Amino acid sequence: MQKAIHVLLCICLLGGSIPAAAAKGAQAEGYVGADGRWHETEQLKQHRLAWWKEAKFGMFIHWGLYSIPAGVWKGEETDGYSEWIMWRRKIPVAEYERFAAQFNPVKFNADEWVKLASDAGMKYMVITAKHHDGFAMYRSGVSPYNIVDAAPFERDPIRELANACQKAGLKFGCYYSIDRDWHHPDAFCPNQQQGNTWDYPDDSKKDFNNYLAQKALPQVRELLTQYGPLGIIWFDGVGTKTAEQNERIIAMVRILQPDCLINSRLGDWKKFVWGDYRSMDDDEVADELLAYGWENPGTMNGTYGYNKLATDWRSPTEIIRMLADIAGKGGNYLLNIGPKSDGLVPAEAVRILRQVGKWMDKYGESIYGTTGSPIGKPPWGCCTAKPGKLYLHLFDRPADGQLVVGDVKGRVKTVYLLAYPDKGKLTFGRNDSGQLIIKLNPIALPPDALDPIDTVIVVKTDSARPA
Ligand code: H79
C-alpha cells in the first residue's frame, strides 16, 4: 500500500493527473481518481485512525497574538474567546499587526509543554498554526505575517513543538483556520458577518478563491511538508469553501501525508460530512455513544486563547469525569490550554493537568484504547470497555453499598478495583432480573480504595463485548 501511494505521490508531484483505471490496476487502497477526489477503502481509513482511537486524550493549544491583549483592548473587556478579540473589537489590521512587533515569548520551552501534556496522560497535541486573525505561528514563505518574519521572537514554535513531540513519542498536529482570515482582504465570510468587514467592507470585491490559492492552500502545504509527519491537520472556520474545494484539499493532504488525519470541520460544522472523524461543536460532548470517532474540543475556562478575565476554571474532578464520560461515549478529549504571551502556560492550567495526570497514572488503562459503554450511561457514573472487560467509573457511591451495574452479558469471572488488582477483589452477584450487582463494602477494602473523583472497577467476563 505504502508503495502504491508513493508511486501516486510521485505522479502527482510531477503534475500529472492519475488515470483512475491505472490507479485501480495498481491495487491501490487509496488513490486520487480522474474526478480529482480521494478514494479509499474503509480498511485504509480505519488503519489511519488506529493510533487516535488508542490515544483518547490530547492537548489542544491556542497560542497567537491574541495572548497579548488577553481579553482587554483599550480598556474594554472582552470575555469568552480571547482569540476573537480582533473581530469583537473590530481592531484594524494595521493596529493588530503591532502585536506581532511586540510578540517575544522568550519563556517558551517546547519540551516543557510536551512534558506537561505527556505527564497529564495526553498522547497527542494540536496547536494553532494559524487562527482566524491570519497570523502564522510558524516560518511561512507564503506570507511574511508570521512569527519568524514579523515578530522579534524569530523562532518557529511549530518546529520546536514538532521536534519535542517526536522525541517524546506524542503525535503532533496543526490547527489551521481555513475559511477565516481577518488579515487577508479576500477572505470573504458569508456567516453572520464573521469576516473582516471593518478593514474590507465591500464583500462584493472579495475573491475567496484568490485567498485560498494565494494563502490558505500554500500554507497548508507548508505545514504538511515542513514539519515531518503530522498526526492531524485540524481545520476550522467553515462556511465558504465549496464541496469541490473541500475534495481538493482532502486529496492534497492524502497525497502529501497519507497517514495524517483530517477532522470534520472543512465544510459542515454540525454534521459529519468531511474528514476522518467528527469534531463536535466547541466544548460539546455527544449525548450518547456514537458509532463513529468523534472528539470534544474542550476549554478549561470558556476560552481557547489566553484571556486574563477568564478565571472560572473547571475543576480537575470535572475534567477527569468529562474524560471518562467522553470515552464512555466512544469519543476523544482534546483539552485546550491557552498559553500566555511570555510563553508560559497559566498556573491554573498546569495545576489542573497535574491532577489529571495523577489520576491517569492510576487509571489510564480504563481510558486508552477503550470503546464506549455497552451498558448505556449508568446513573452512578459511566462505563468504558475492552474485549472481555468493563471499566465501571464510579462517580457517586450508592448509599446502600450495592452497585447495580446492569445487563452484563456472559459469565462474570472476577470484579476488582483497577488500582488494587489483588487486594481490591469485590463480591458480586445477580439480582432477580439478572442484573449484575457489586458489593462495595468499604471495610473490606484497602484504605483510600475509593477515589473521590472516579473509582474504576473492572468487570472481567468471558464475553468479548460484555453487554
Ligand atoms: O478555535 C476555537 C474558536 O475560536 C473556533 N473554534 C474553536 C476550536 C471558532 N470559530 N468559530 N466559532 C468558534 C464559532 C463562532 C462563534 C461566534 Fe462568537 C459566536 C462568533 C460570534 C458569535 C464567540 C462569541 C466568538 C465571538 C463571540
Coordinates of C-alpha atoms and ligand atoms in Angstrom, one line a residue:
M1 CA 0.0 0.0 0.0
Q2 CA 2.8 2.4 1.0
K3 CA 4.5 1.7 -2.3
A4 CA 1.4 2.3 -4.3
I5 CA 0.8 5.7 -2.6
H6 CA 4.5 6.5 -3.2
V7 CA 4.0 5.9 -6.9
L8 CA 0.9 8.1 -7.0
L9 CA 2.6 10.7 -4.9
C10 CA 5.4 11.0 -7.5
I11 CA 3.0 11.2 -10.4
C12 CA 1.0 13.9 -8.6
L13 CA 4.1 15.9 -7.6
L14 CA 5.2 15.8 -11.2
G15 CA 2.0 17.5 -12.0
G16 CA 0.2 14.7 -13.9
S17 CA -3.3 13.6 -13.2
I18 CA -3.8 9.9 -12.4
P19 CA -6.0 7.9 -14.7
A20 CA -8.4 6.1 -12.4
A21 CA -8.1 2.8 -14.2
A22 CA -4.3 2.8 -13.9
A23 CA -4.5 3.6 -10.2
K24 CA -7.1 0.8 -9.6
G25 CA -4.9 -1.5 -11.6
A26 CA -2.1 -0.9 -9.2
Q27 CA -4.5 -2.2 -6.5
A28 CA -4.1 1.0 -4.5
E29 CA -6.1 1.1 -1.3
G30 CA -6.2 4.9 -1.7
Y31 CA -5.9 7.0 -4.8
V32 CA -6.9 10.3 -6.4
G33 CA -9.3 9.5 -9.2
A34 CA -9.9 11.2 -12.5
D35 CA -12.6 13.1 -10.7
G36 CA -9.9 14.8 -8.6
R37 CA -11.2 13.1 -5.5
W38 CA -9.6 10.9 -3.0
H39 CA -10.9 7.3 -3.0
E40 CA -10.0 4.7 -0.4
T41 CA -11.1 1.6 1.3
E42 CA -12.7 1.6 4.7
Q43 CA -9.8 -0.5 5.9
L44 CA -7.3 2.2 5.0
K45 CA -9.3 4.8 6.8
Q46 CA -9.5 2.6 9.9
H47 CA -5.8 1.9 9.7
R48 CA -5.1 5.7 9.7
L49 CA -7.4 6.2 12.7
A50 CA -5.9 3.4 14.8
W51 CA -3.5 5.5 16.9
W52 CA -6.1 8.1 17.5
K53 CA -8.6 5.6 18.8
E54 CA -6.0 4.2 21.1
A55 CA -4.9 7.7 22.3
K56 CA -8.3 9.1 23.5
F57 CA -6.7 12.2 25.2
G58 CA -4.9 15.0 23.5
M59 CA -3.8 18.6 24.2
F60 CA -5.2 21.4 22.2
I61 CA -3.2 24.6 22.2
H62 CA -4.4 28.1 21.2
W63 CA -1.5 30.4 21.0
G64 CA -1.2 33.5 19.0
L65 CA -1.0 37.3 19.1
Y66 CA -4.4 37.4 21.0
S67 CA -2.5 36.2 24.0
I68 CA -1.0 39.8 24.3
P69 CA -4.3 41.7 24.8
A70 CA -5.6 38.6 26.6
G71 CA -9.2 39.8 26.5
V72 CA -8.6 43.6 27.1
W73 CA -8.4 46.1 24.3
K74 CA -8.1 49.9 25.0
G75 CA -9.5 49.4 28.5
E76 CA -12.5 47.5 27.2
E77 CA -13.0 43.9 28.5
T78 CA -13.9 41.1 26.2
D79 CA -15.0 37.9 28.0
G80 CA -15.0 34.5 26.5
Y81 CA -13.0 33.6 23.4
S82 CA -9.9 35.8 23.6
E83 CA -8.8 34.7 20.1
W84 CA -11.9 36.5 18.7
I85 CA -10.8 39.9 20.1
M86 CA -9.8 41.3 16.7
W87 CA -13.3 40.6 15.4
R88 CA -15.2 41.5 18.6
R89 CA -13.4 44.9 18.9
K90 CA -13.1 45.5 15.2
I91 CA -9.3 46.1 15.6
P92 CA -7.9 47.4 12.3
V93 CA -5.3 45.2 10.7
A94 CA -2.7 47.9 11.0
E95 CA -3.2 48.2 14.7
Y96 CA -3.5 44.4 15.3
E97 CA -0.2 43.9 13.4
R98 CA 1.5 45.9 16.2
F99 CA 1.0 42.9 18.4
A100 CA 3.3 41.0 16.1
A101 CA 6.1 43.6 16.6
Q102 CA 5.7 43.1 20.3
F103 CA 5.4 39.3 20.4
N104 CA 8.5 37.9 22.2
P105 CA 7.6 34.8 24.3
V106 CA 11.1 34.2 25.5
K107 CA 9.9 31.8 28.2
F108 CA 8.5 29.4 25.7
N109 CA 10.0 25.9 26.1
A110 CA 8.6 23.2 23.8
D111 CA 10.0 20.3 25.9
E112 CA 8.2 21.7 28.9
W113 CA 4.8 21.9 27.1
V114 CA 5.2 18.4 25.7
K115 CA 6.2 17.1 29.2
L116 CA 3.1 18.8 30.7
A117 CA 0.9 17.1 28.1
S118 CA 2.6 13.7 28.5
D119 CA 2.5 13.9 32.3
A120 CA -1.2 14.5 32.1
G121 CA -1.6 11.3 30.1
M122 CA -2.1 13.1 26.8
K123 CA -0.9 11.2 23.7
Y124 CA -1.2 13.9 21.0
M125 CA -1.0 17.7 20.6
V126 CA -2.7 20.0 18.2
I127 CA -1.6 23.7 18.0
T128 CA -2.9 26.7 16.2
A129 CA -0.6 27.2 13.2
K130 CA -2.9 30.0 12.1
H131 CA -6.1 31.1 13.7
H132 CA -8.8 33.5 12.3
D133 CA -6.5 36.5 12.8
G134 CA -4.4 35.3 9.9
F135 CA -1.0 35.3 11.8
A136 CA 1.1 32.3 11.1
M137 CA 2.8 30.9 14.2
Y138 CA 5.5 29.3 12.1
R139 CA 8.0 30.3 9.4
S140 CA 6.0 30.8 6.3
G141 CA 7.3 31.6 2.9
V142 CA 3.8 32.3 1.7
S143 CA 3.1 35.3 3.9
P144 CA 5.6 37.5 5.9
Y145 CA 2.8 37.9 8.5
N146 CA 4.4 35.1 10.6
I147 CA 6.2 34.7 13.9
V148 CA 9.6 34.4 12.4
D149 CA 9.5 37.3 10.0
A150 CA 7.2 39.7 11.8
A151 CA 8.0 39.2 15.5
P152 CA 11.2 39.9 17.4
F153 CA 11.0 36.3 18.7
E154 CA 12.3 34.9 15.4
R155 CA 11.9 31.3 16.5
D156 CA 9.5 28.8 15.0
P157 CA 7.4 27.2 17.8
I158 CA 5.7 24.8 15.4
R159 CA 9.1 23.3 14.5
E160 CA 10.2 23.2 18.1
L161 CA 7.0 21.5 19.2
A162 CA 7.0 19.1 16.3
N163 CA 10.5 18.0 17.3
A164 CA 9.7 17.8 21.0
C165 CA 6.7 15.7 20.3
Q166 CA 8.6 13.4 18.1
K167 CA 11.3 12.9 20.9
A168 CA 8.6 12.2 23.5
G169 CA 6.5 9.9 21.3
L170 CA 3.4 12.2 21.0
K171 CA 1.6 12.6 17.8
F172 CA 1.8 16.2 16.6
G173 CA -0.9 18.1 14.7
C174 CA -1.6 21.6 13.4
Y175 CA -4.8 23.6 13.6
Y176 CA -5.4 25.8 10.5
S177 CA -8.3 28.3 10.2
I178 CA -9.0 27.8 6.5
D179 CA -12.2 29.7 5.8
R180 CA -11.5 32.6 8.1
D181 CA -8.7 35.1 7.8
W182 CA -9.2 38.6 9.1
H183 CA -5.8 39.7 7.8
H184 CA -6.5 38.8 4.1
P185 CA -8.7 41.2 2.1
D186 CA -10.2 38.3 0.0
A187 CA -11.2 36.0 2.9
F188 CA -14.9 36.5 2.3
C189 CA -17.1 35.1 5.0
P190 CA -20.9 34.8 4.5
N191 CA -21.5 33.6 8.0
Q192 CA -23.1 36.2 10.3
Q193 CA -20.5 38.8 9.2
Q194 CA -17.7 36.7 10.8
G195 CA -15.2 38.1 8.2
N196 CA -13.2 41.3 8.4
T197 CA -15.8 43.9 7.3
W198 CA -14.2 46.8 9.1
D199 CA -11.0 47.0 7.1
Y200 CA -12.5 45.4 4.0
P201 CA -16.2 46.4 3.9
D202 CA -17.0 45.6 0.3
D203 CA -17.8 41.9 0.2
S204 CA -18.6 42.1 -3.5
K205 CA -14.9 42.8 -4.2
K206 CA -13.7 39.8 -2.3
D207 CA -12.3 36.9 -4.3
F208 CA -12.3 34.0 -1.9
N209 CA -10.6 31.7 -4.4
N210 CA -7.7 34.1 -4.6
Y211 CA -7.3 33.9 -0.8
L212 CA -7.5 30.1 -1.0
A213 CA -5.0 29.9 -3.8
Q214 CA -2.6 32.5 -2.6
K215 CA -2.5 31.9 1.1
A216 CA -4.5 29.1 2.7
L217 CA -3.7 26.2 0.4
P218 CA 0.0 27.0 0.1
Q219 CA 0.2 27.4 3.9
V220 CA -1.5 24.1 4.5
R221 CA 1.0 22.6 2.0
E222 CA 3.9 24.2 4.0
L223 CA 2.6 22.6 7.2
L224 CA 2.4 19.2 5.5
T225 CA 5.9 19.4 4.1
Q226 CA 8.0 21.4 6.7
Y227 CA 7.5 19.6 9.9
G228 CA 7.8 15.8 9.4
P229 CA 4.8 13.6 9.8
L230 CA 1.7 15.3 11.1
G231 CA -0.8 13.2 13.1
I232 CA -3.7 15.6 12.4
I233 CA -4.4 18.6 10.3
W234 CA -7.2 20.2 12.3
F235 CA -9.3 22.5 10.1
D236 CA -11.6 25.2 11.5
G237 CA -13.8 28.1 10.3
V238 CA -16.3 26.5 8.0
G239 CA -18.8 28.1 5.6
T240 CA -17.2 29.5 2.5
K241 CA -15.5 26.7 0.6
T242 CA -17.4 24.6 -1.9
A243 CA -17.7 20.8 -1.8
E244 CA -15.3 20.6 -4.7
Q245 CA -12.7 22.7 -2.9
N246 CA -13.0 20.5 0.2
E247 CA -12.4 17.5 -2.0
R248 CA -9.3 19.0 -3.5
I249 CA -8.0 19.9 0.0
I250 CA -8.5 16.3 1.2
A251 CA -6.7 14.9 -1.9
M252 CA -3.8 17.3 -1.3
V253 CA -3.5 16.2 2.3
R254 CA -3.8 12.5 1.4
I255 CA -1.1 12.7 -1.3
L256 CA 1.4 14.7 0.8
Q257 CA 0.7 12.8 4.1
P258 CA -1.3 9.6 3.7
D259 CA -1.3 8.9 7.4
C260 CA -2.4 12.4 8.5
L261 CA -5.9 12.6 10.0
I262 CA -8.3 15.3 8.9
N263 CA -11.0 16.5 11.3
S264 CA -14.5 17.2 10.1
R265 CA -14.5 21.0 10.1
L266 CA -13.9 21.5 6.5
G267 CA -17.4 22.2 5.4
D268 CA -20.2 21.4 7.7
W269 CA -19.9 22.4 11.3
K270 CA -22.8 20.3 12.8
K271 CA -22.7 17.2 10.6
F272 CA -20.1 14.6 9.9
V273 CA -19.6 15.0 6.2
W274 CA -15.9 15.5 5.8
G275 CA -12.7 14.0 7.2
D276 CA -11.8 11.0 9.3
Y277 CA -13.6 11.8 12.5
R278 CA -16.1 14.3 13.8
S279 CA -15.2 17.4 15.8
M280 CA -18.2 18.2 17.9
D281 CA -19.1 21.8 18.5
D282 CA -16.8 23.8 20.7
D283 CA -17.0 22.4 24.2
E284 CA -19.7 20.0 23.1
V285 CA -20.0 16.3 24.3
A286 CA -22.1 13.8 22.5
D287 CA -25.3 12.8 24.3
E288 CA -24.8 9.1 23.7
L289 CA -22.4 6.5 22.3
L290 CA -21.8 7.3 18.6
A291 CA -20.9 4.7 16.0
Y292 CA -18.0 6.8 14.5
G293 CA -15.0 8.5 16.0
W294 CA -15.7 11.9 17.5
E295 CA -13.8 14.4 19.5
N296 CA -14.7 17.1 22.0
P297 CA -12.5 20.3 21.6
G298 CA -12.8 21.4 25.2
T299 CA -11.8 24.5 27.1
M300 CA -10.8 24.7 30.8
N301 CA -12.3 28.1 31.3
G302 CA -14.6 29.1 28.5
T303 CA -11.9 30.5 26.2
Y304 CA -9.3 28.9 23.9
G305 CA -6.8 31.7 23.7
Y306 CA -5.4 33.1 26.9
N307 CA -7.9 35.5 28.5
K308 CA -6.8 37.1 31.8
L309 CA -10.5 37.7 32.6
A310 CA -11.5 34.0 32.4
T311 CA -11.0 32.9 35.9
D312 CA -13.8 30.4 36.2
W313 CA -11.8 27.2 35.7
R314 CA -13.3 23.7 35.5
S315 CA -12.1 21.6 38.4
P316 CA -9.8 18.7 37.9
T317 CA -12.7 16.5 39.1
E318 CA -14.9 17.9 36.4
I319 CA -12.3 17.4 33.7
I320 CA -11.4 13.8 34.8
R321 CA -15.1 12.9 34.8
M322 CA -15.5 14.5 31.4
L323 CA -12.7 12.4 30.0
A324 CA -14.3 9.2 31.3
D325 CA -17.7 10.3 30.1
I326 CA -16.4 11.1 26.6
A327 CA -14.5 7.8 26.4
G328 CA -17.7 6.1 27.6
K329 CA -19.5 7.6 24.5
G330 CA -16.7 6.5 22.2
G331 CA -15.1 9.9 21.9
N332 CA -11.7 11.6 22.3
Y333 CA -11.0 14.6 24.5
L334 CA -8.9 17.3 23.0
L335 CA -8.4 19.5 26.0
N336 CA -7.2 23.1 25.4
I337 CA -4.6 25.3 27.0
G338 CA -4.1 28.9 26.2
P339 CA -0.5 29.9 26.9
K340 CA 0.4 33.4 27.7
S341 CA 2.4 35.9 25.6
D342 CA 5.5 35.3 27.6
G343 CA 5.4 31.6 26.6
L344 CA 4.3 30.2 29.9
V345 CA 1.2 28.0 30.5
P346 CA -1.2 29.6 33.0
A347 CA -0.5 28.2 36.5
E348 CA -4.2 27.1 36.9
A349 CA -4.0 25.0 33.7
V350 CA -0.7 23.4 34.9
R351 CA -2.3 22.6 38.3
I352 CA -5.4 21.0 36.6
L353 CA -3.3 19.0 34.2
R354 CA -1.0 17.7 37.0
Q355 CA -4.2 16.4 38.9
V356 CA -5.5 14.8 35.7
G357 CA -2.0 13.1 35.3
K358 CA -2.2 11.7 38.8
W359 CA -5.5 10.1 38.1
M360 CA -4.3 8.8 34.7
D361 CA -1.2 7.2 36.2
K362 CA -3.5 5.0 38.3
Y363 CA -6.5 4.6 35.9
G364 CA -5.2 5.2 32.4
E365 CA -5.9 1.6 31.4
S366 CA -9.6 2.4 31.7
I367 CA -9.3 5.2 29.1
Y368 CA -6.6 4.3 26.4
G369 CA -7.8 2.1 23.6
T370 CA -11.3 1.6 25.1
T371 CA -14.5 1.7 23.2
G372 CA -17.8 3.2 24.5
S373 CA -20.1 1.8 27.1
P374 CA -22.1 -1.4 26.2
I375 CA -24.4 -0.8 29.1
G376 CA -25.5 2.7 28.3
K377 CA -24.9 5.6 30.7
P378 CA -25.4 4.3 34.3
P379 CA -26.7 6.8 36.9
W380 CA -23.7 6.4 39.2
G381 CA -21.0 7.4 36.6
C382 CA -20.1 5.9 33.2
C383 CA -18.5 2.9 31.6
T384 CA -15.8 2.1 29.1
A385 CA -14.9 -1.3 27.6
K386 CA -12.3 -3.5 26.1
P387 CA -12.7 -7.1 24.9
G388 CA -13.7 -9.2 27.9
K389 CA -13.6 -6.2 30.3
L390 CA -15.9 -3.5 31.5
Y391 CA -14.5 -0.5 33.3
L392 CA -17.0 1.0 35.6
H393 CA -16.3 4.6 36.5
L394 CA -17.9 5.3 39.8
F395 CA -18.5 9.0 40.5
D396 CA -21.3 8.6 43.0
R397 CA -21.2 5.8 45.5
P398 CA -24.6 4.1 46.1
A399 CA -25.8 4.8 49.7
D400 CA -26.5 1.1 50.4
G401 CA -23.2 -0.1 49.1
Q402 CA -24.8 -2.1 46.3
L403 CA -23.8 -1.1 42.9
V404 CA -26.4 -2.0 40.2
V405 CA -24.3 -2.4 37.1
G406 CA -27.0 -3.5 34.6
D407 CA -27.4 -6.2 32.0
V408 CA -23.9 -7.6 31.6
K409 CA -23.7 -10.5 29.2
G410 CA -21.7 -13.6 29.7
R411 CA -20.2 -15.2 32.8
V412 CA -18.5 -12.7 35.1
K413 CA -15.1 -14.1 36.1
T414 CA -13.9 -11.5 38.5
V415 CA -14.5 -8.0 39.7
Y416 CA -11.7 -5.8 41.2
L417 CA -10.6 -2.3 41.8
L418 CA -8.3 -1.2 39.0
A419 CA -5.9 0.5 41.4
Y420 CA -5.8 -2.7 43.6
P421 CA -6.0 -5.7 41.3
D422 CA -5.0 -8.1 44.2
K423 CA -6.4 -6.7 47.4
G424 CA -9.4 -5.0 45.8
K425 CA -11.4 -8.0 44.8
L426 CA -15.1 -7.3 45.1
T427 CA -18.0 -9.7 45.6
F428 CA -20.8 -9.7 43.1
G429 CA -24.0 -11.5 42.1
R430 CA -27.1 -11.1 40.0
N431 CA -30.4 -9.8 41.2
D432 CA -33.8 -11.3 40.3
S433 CA -33.8 -9.5 36.9
G434 CA -30.4 -10.9 36.1
Q435 CA -28.6 -7.6 36.6
L436 CA -25.1 -7.6 37.8
I437 CA -24.7 -6.3 41.4
I438 CA -21.4 -5.4 43.0
K439 CA -21.0 -5.1 46.8
L440 CA -18.9 -2.1 47.8
N441 CA -18.1 -2.7 51.4
P442 CA -15.6 -0.1 52.4
I443 CA -14.5 -2.1 55.5
A444 CA -13.3 -4.9 53.3
L445 CA -11.3 -2.5 51.0
P446 CA -7.8 -1.1 51.3
P447 CA -7.7 2.5 52.7
D448 CA -8.2 5.2 50.0
A449 CA -9.5 2.5 47.7
L450 CA -12.5 4.6 46.7
D451 CA -11.3 7.5 44.7
P452 CA -13.3 10.7 45.4
I453 CA -13.1 11.7 41.8
D454 CA -13.6 8.4 39.9
T455 CA -13.0 4.9 41.2
V456 CA -12.6 2.4 38.4
I457 CA -13.9 -1.1 38.9
V458 CA -13.0 -3.8 36.4
V459 CA -15.5 -6.5 35.5
K460 CA -13.8 -9.4 33.7
T461 CA -16.1 -11.6 31.7
D462 CA -15.9 -14.4 29.1
S463 CA -17.8 -12.2 26.6
A464 CA -15.9 -10.1 24.0
R465 CA -18.5 -7.3 24.3
P466 CA -19.9 -7.8 27.8
A467 CA -23.4 -6.4 27.4
Ligands
H79_1 O1 -10.6 28.0 17.8 C1 -11.7 28.0 18.7 C2 -12.8 29.0 18.3 O2 -12.2 30.3 18.2 C3 -13.2 28.5 17.0 N1 -13.3 27.1 17.2 C4 -12.6 26.7 18.4 C5 -11.8 25.4 18.4 C6 -14.5 29.0 16.5 N2 -14.6 29.6 15.3 N3 -15.8 29.9 15.0 N4 -16.5 29.6 16.1 C7 -15.7 29.0 17.0 C8 -17.9 29.7 16.2 C9 -18.3 31.2 16.2 C10 -18.8 31.7 17.3 C11 -19.3 33.0 17.4 FE1 -18.8 34.4 18.7 C12 -20.5 33.4 18.1 C13 -18.8 34.1 16.7 C14 -19.6 35.2 17.1 C15 -20.6 34.8 17.9 C16 -17.9 33.6 20.3 C17 -18.8 34.6 20.7 C18 -17.0 34.2 19.4 C19 -17.3 35.5 19.4 C20 -18.4 35.7 20.2

